[in-house]
Amino acid sequence: MPQDLLVRLYDLPSNIPEEQALRAGGLDVRRALPTDKHIVVPYVRDTFLDPWASECDGAFSRQPPCCFIAVHDKDLVGFACYNATCWGFFGPVGVGEGFRRRGIGTVLLRTCLAAMWNEGYAYAVIGWVADEGVPFYQRAVGATVIADSRPGIYRRMVRR
């Protein structure tokens, strides 16, 4: 069952080498603009999950949007959000199947967390992480499991 993780934002690793490598490969990670919403939210719905699209839509309601996107040759290939479901929460994040295992998810994650740090947060919660996803977050940002966080805030979701 998914659980929540905690990240110390004051101990984030640098993103610079990974960002430079992505740029050299023609990929850019940047904050989404409000005008990107009509592309990003349907991409998330079609590529991932309806609830993630709802959270992404919520991230666009913030100013500036709390959504970062990965773009390759003007095509959207990934996204990450924060402050979407709850203040201080990171997620969701997703990278299109053909672009996985290139470091894009790590750069999206660290970019969002750095934005949170710059907005005054000391910690971030990564919500609803499946057991197989925990090692990624531990490696990428030193995340730790929050004890007794199953199912966390997401227990409040309505079901059909």
One Martini backbone bead per residue (centre of mass of N, CA, C, O) as a GRO file, in nm:
protein
  160
    1MET     BB    1   0.098   0.035   0.021
    2PRO     BB    2   0.096   0.347   0.014
    3GLN     BB    3   0.324   0.619   0.104
    4ASP     BB    4   0.496   0.856   0.285
    5LEU     BB    5   0.738   1.117   0.237
    6LEU     BB    6   1.046   1.280   0.345
    7VAL     BB    7   1.202   1.609   0.284
    8ARG     BB    8   1.498   1.787   0.300
    9LEU     BB    9   1.545   2.095   0.152
   10TYR     BB   10   1.834   2.178   0.288
   11ASP     BB   11   1.963   1.886   0.133
   12LEU     BB   12   1.985   1.927  -0.161
   13PRO     BB   13   2.087   1.834  -0.449
   14SER     BB   14   2.229   1.900  -0.728
   15ASN     BB   15   2.113   1.972  -1.080
   16ILE     BB   16   2.318   2.070  -1.294
   17PRO     BB   17   2.438   1.822  -1.448
   18GLU     BB   18   2.163   1.706  -1.542
   19GLU     BB   19   2.060   1.955  -1.694
   20GLN     BB   20   2.293   1.972  -1.897
   21ALA     BB   21   2.248   1.693  -2.023
   22LEU     BB   22   1.963   1.747  -2.126
   23ARG     BB   23   2.024   1.993  -2.303
   24ALA     BB   24   2.226   1.841  -2.490
   25GLY     BB   25   1.957   1.651  -2.571
   26GLY     BB   26   1.705   1.866  -2.612
   27LEU     BB   27   1.619   1.922  -2.305
   28ASP     BB   28   1.358   2.087  -2.107
   29VAL     BB   29   1.322   2.236  -1.783
   30ARG     BB   30   1.011   2.396  -1.678
   31ARG     BB   31   0.792   2.620  -1.608
   32ALA     BB   32   0.477   2.646  -1.639
   33LEU     BB   33   0.230   2.793  -1.814
   34PRO     BB   34  -0.092   2.878  -1.831
   35THR     BB   35  -0.091   2.815  -2.152
   36ASP     BB   36  -0.023   2.493  -2.099
   37LYS     BB   37  -0.275   2.351  -1.980
   38HIS     BB   38  -0.417   2.236  -2.250
   39ILE     BB   39  -0.174   2.022  -2.268
   40VAL     BB   40  -0.099   1.896  -1.989
   41VAL     BB   41  -0.359   1.772  -1.872
   42PRO     BB   42  -0.422   1.574  -2.108
   43TYR     BB   43  -0.152   1.428  -2.096
   44VAL     BB   44  -0.190   1.314  -1.814
   45ARG     BB   45  -0.455   1.163  -1.869
   46ASP     BB   46  -0.351   0.988  -2.120
   47THR     BB   47  -0.069   0.876  -1.980
   48PHE     BB   48  -0.197   0.823  -1.694
   49LEU     BB   49  -0.413   0.976  -1.463
   50ASP     BB   50  -0.691   1.127  -1.357
   51PRO     BB   51  -0.596   1.226  -1.075
   52TRP     BB   52  -0.343   1.366  -1.188
   53ALA     BB   53  -0.495   1.572  -1.360
   54SER     BB   54  -0.632   1.710  -1.121
   55GLU     BB   55  -0.372   1.798  -0.979
   56CYS     BB   56  -0.257   1.958  -1.214
   57ASP     BB   57  -0.486   2.158  -1.232
   58GLY     BB   58  -0.435   2.270  -0.946
   59ALA     BB   59  -0.142   2.376  -1.005
   60PHE     BB   60  -0.259   2.597  -1.213
   61SER     BB   61  -0.407   2.776  -0.980
   62ARG     BB   62  -0.145   2.887  -0.932
   63GLN     BB   63   0.086   3.172  -0.847
   64PRO     BB   64   0.259   3.022  -0.992
   65PRO     BB   65   0.277   2.745  -1.130
   66CYS     BB   66   0.304   2.402  -0.980
   67CYS     BB   67   0.456   2.334  -1.269
   68PHE     BB   68   0.663   2.109  -1.441
   69ILE     BB   69   0.839   2.064  -1.755
   70ALA     BB   70   0.917   1.840  -2.024
   71VAL     BB   71   1.103   1.924  -2.325
   72HIS     BB   72   1.107   1.791  -2.669
   73ASP     BB   73   1.087   1.947  -2.945
   74LYS     BB   74   0.804   2.079  -2.825
   75ASP     BB   75   0.753   1.820  -2.654
   76LEU     BB   76   0.582   1.656  -2.422
   77VAL     BB   77   0.747   1.425  -2.159
   78GLY     BB   78   0.684   1.580  -1.878
   79PHE     BB   79   0.599   1.602  -1.515
   80ALA     BB   80   0.553   1.828  -1.222
   81CYS     BB   81   0.419   1.868  -0.888
   82TYR     BB   82   0.297   2.112  -0.644
   83ASN     BB   83   0.054   2.201  -0.432
   84ALA     BB   84  -0.210   2.031  -0.519
   85THR     BB   85  -0.342   1.881  -0.264
   86CYS     BB   86  -0.114   2.000  -0.070
   87TRP     BB   87   0.061   2.169   0.125
   88GLY     BB   88   0.392   2.045   0.083
   89PHE     BB   89   0.344   1.876  -0.175
   90PHE     BB   90   0.457   1.625  -0.385
   91GLY     BB   91   0.283   1.590  -0.671
   92PRO     BB   92   0.289   1.461  -0.944
   93VAL     BB   93   0.487   1.231  -1.158
   94GLY     BB   94   0.593   1.216  -1.515
   95VAL     BB   95   0.720   0.996  -1.779
   96GLY     BB   96   0.747   0.907  -2.075
   97GLU     BB   97   0.827   0.604  -2.190
   98GLY     BB   98   1.055   0.702  -2.411
   99PHE     BB   99   1.206   0.887  -2.149
  100ARG     BB  100   1.310   0.692  -1.965
  101ARG     BB  101   1.614   0.666  -1.798
  102ARG     BB  102   1.746   0.996  -1.819
  103GLY     BB  103   1.673   1.196  -1.554
  104ILE     BB  104   1.402   1.355  -1.563
  105GLY     BB  105   1.265   1.290  -1.292
  106THR     BB  106   1.489   1.406  -1.115
  107VAL     BB  107   1.476   1.697  -1.222
  108LEU     BB  108   1.181   1.749  -1.158
  109LEU     BB  109   1.196   1.699  -0.859
  110ARG     BB  110   1.427   1.901  -0.781
  111THR     BB  111   1.288   2.152  -0.899
  112CYS     BB  112   1.042   2.153  -0.717
  113LEU     BB  113   1.192   2.149  -0.444
  114ALA     BB  114   1.345   2.414  -0.493
  115ALA     BB  115   1.091   2.587  -0.511
  116MET     BB  116   0.997   2.531  -0.226
  117TRP     BB  117   1.245   2.644  -0.083
  118ASN     BB  118   1.213   2.935  -0.217
  119GLU     BB  119   0.915   2.956  -0.065
  120GLY     BB  120   0.991   2.838   0.255
  121TYR     BB  121   1.045   2.547   0.272
  122ALA     BB  122   1.191   2.268   0.461
  123TYR     BB  123   0.968   2.061   0.375
  124ALA     BB  124   0.855   1.754   0.210
  125VAL     BB  125   0.586   1.575   0.074
  126ILE     BB  126   0.553   1.245  -0.053
  127GLY     BB  127   0.276   1.114  -0.194
  128TRP     BB  128   0.179   0.802  -0.258
  129VAL     BB  129   0.407   0.569  -0.243
  130ALA     BB  130   0.522   0.309  -0.378
  131ASP     BB  131   0.737   0.071  -0.292
  132GLU     BB  132   0.901   0.083  -0.573
  133GLY     BB  133   0.955   0.412  -0.539
  134VAL     BB  134   1.133   0.467  -0.289
  135PRO     BB  135   1.431   0.437  -0.394
  136PHE     BB  136   1.430   0.680  -0.578
  137TYR     BB  137   1.388   0.900  -0.353
  138GLN     BB  138   1.629   0.825  -0.184
  139ARG     BB  139   1.847   0.881  -0.402
  140ALA     BB  140   1.762   1.171  -0.513
  141VAL     BB  141   1.668   1.311  -0.190
  142GLY     BB  142   1.662   1.149   0.088
  143ALA     BB  143   1.417   1.002   0.154
  144THR     BB  144   1.165   0.928   0.404
  145VAL     BB  145   0.968   0.740   0.585
  146ILE     BB  146   0.646   0.773   0.709
  147ALA     BB  147   0.509   0.672   0.970
  148ASP     BB  148   0.188   0.579   0.943
  149SER     BB  149   0.103   0.681   0.614
  150ARG     BB  150  -0.127   0.470   0.574
  151PRO     BB  151  -0.290   0.652   0.332
  152GLY     BB  152  -0.339   0.923   0.428
  153ILE     BB  153  -0.488   1.182   0.262
  154TYR     BB  154  -0.611   0.979   0.037
  155ARG     BB  155  -0.853   0.863   0.206
  156ARG     BB  156  -1.052   1.109   0.096
  157MET     BB  157  -1.117   0.988  -0.155
  158VAL     BB  158  -1.330   0.941  -0.400
  159ARG     BB  159  -1.559   0.703  -0.531
  160ARG     BB  160  -1.744   0.516  -0.774
   0.00000   0.00000   0.00000
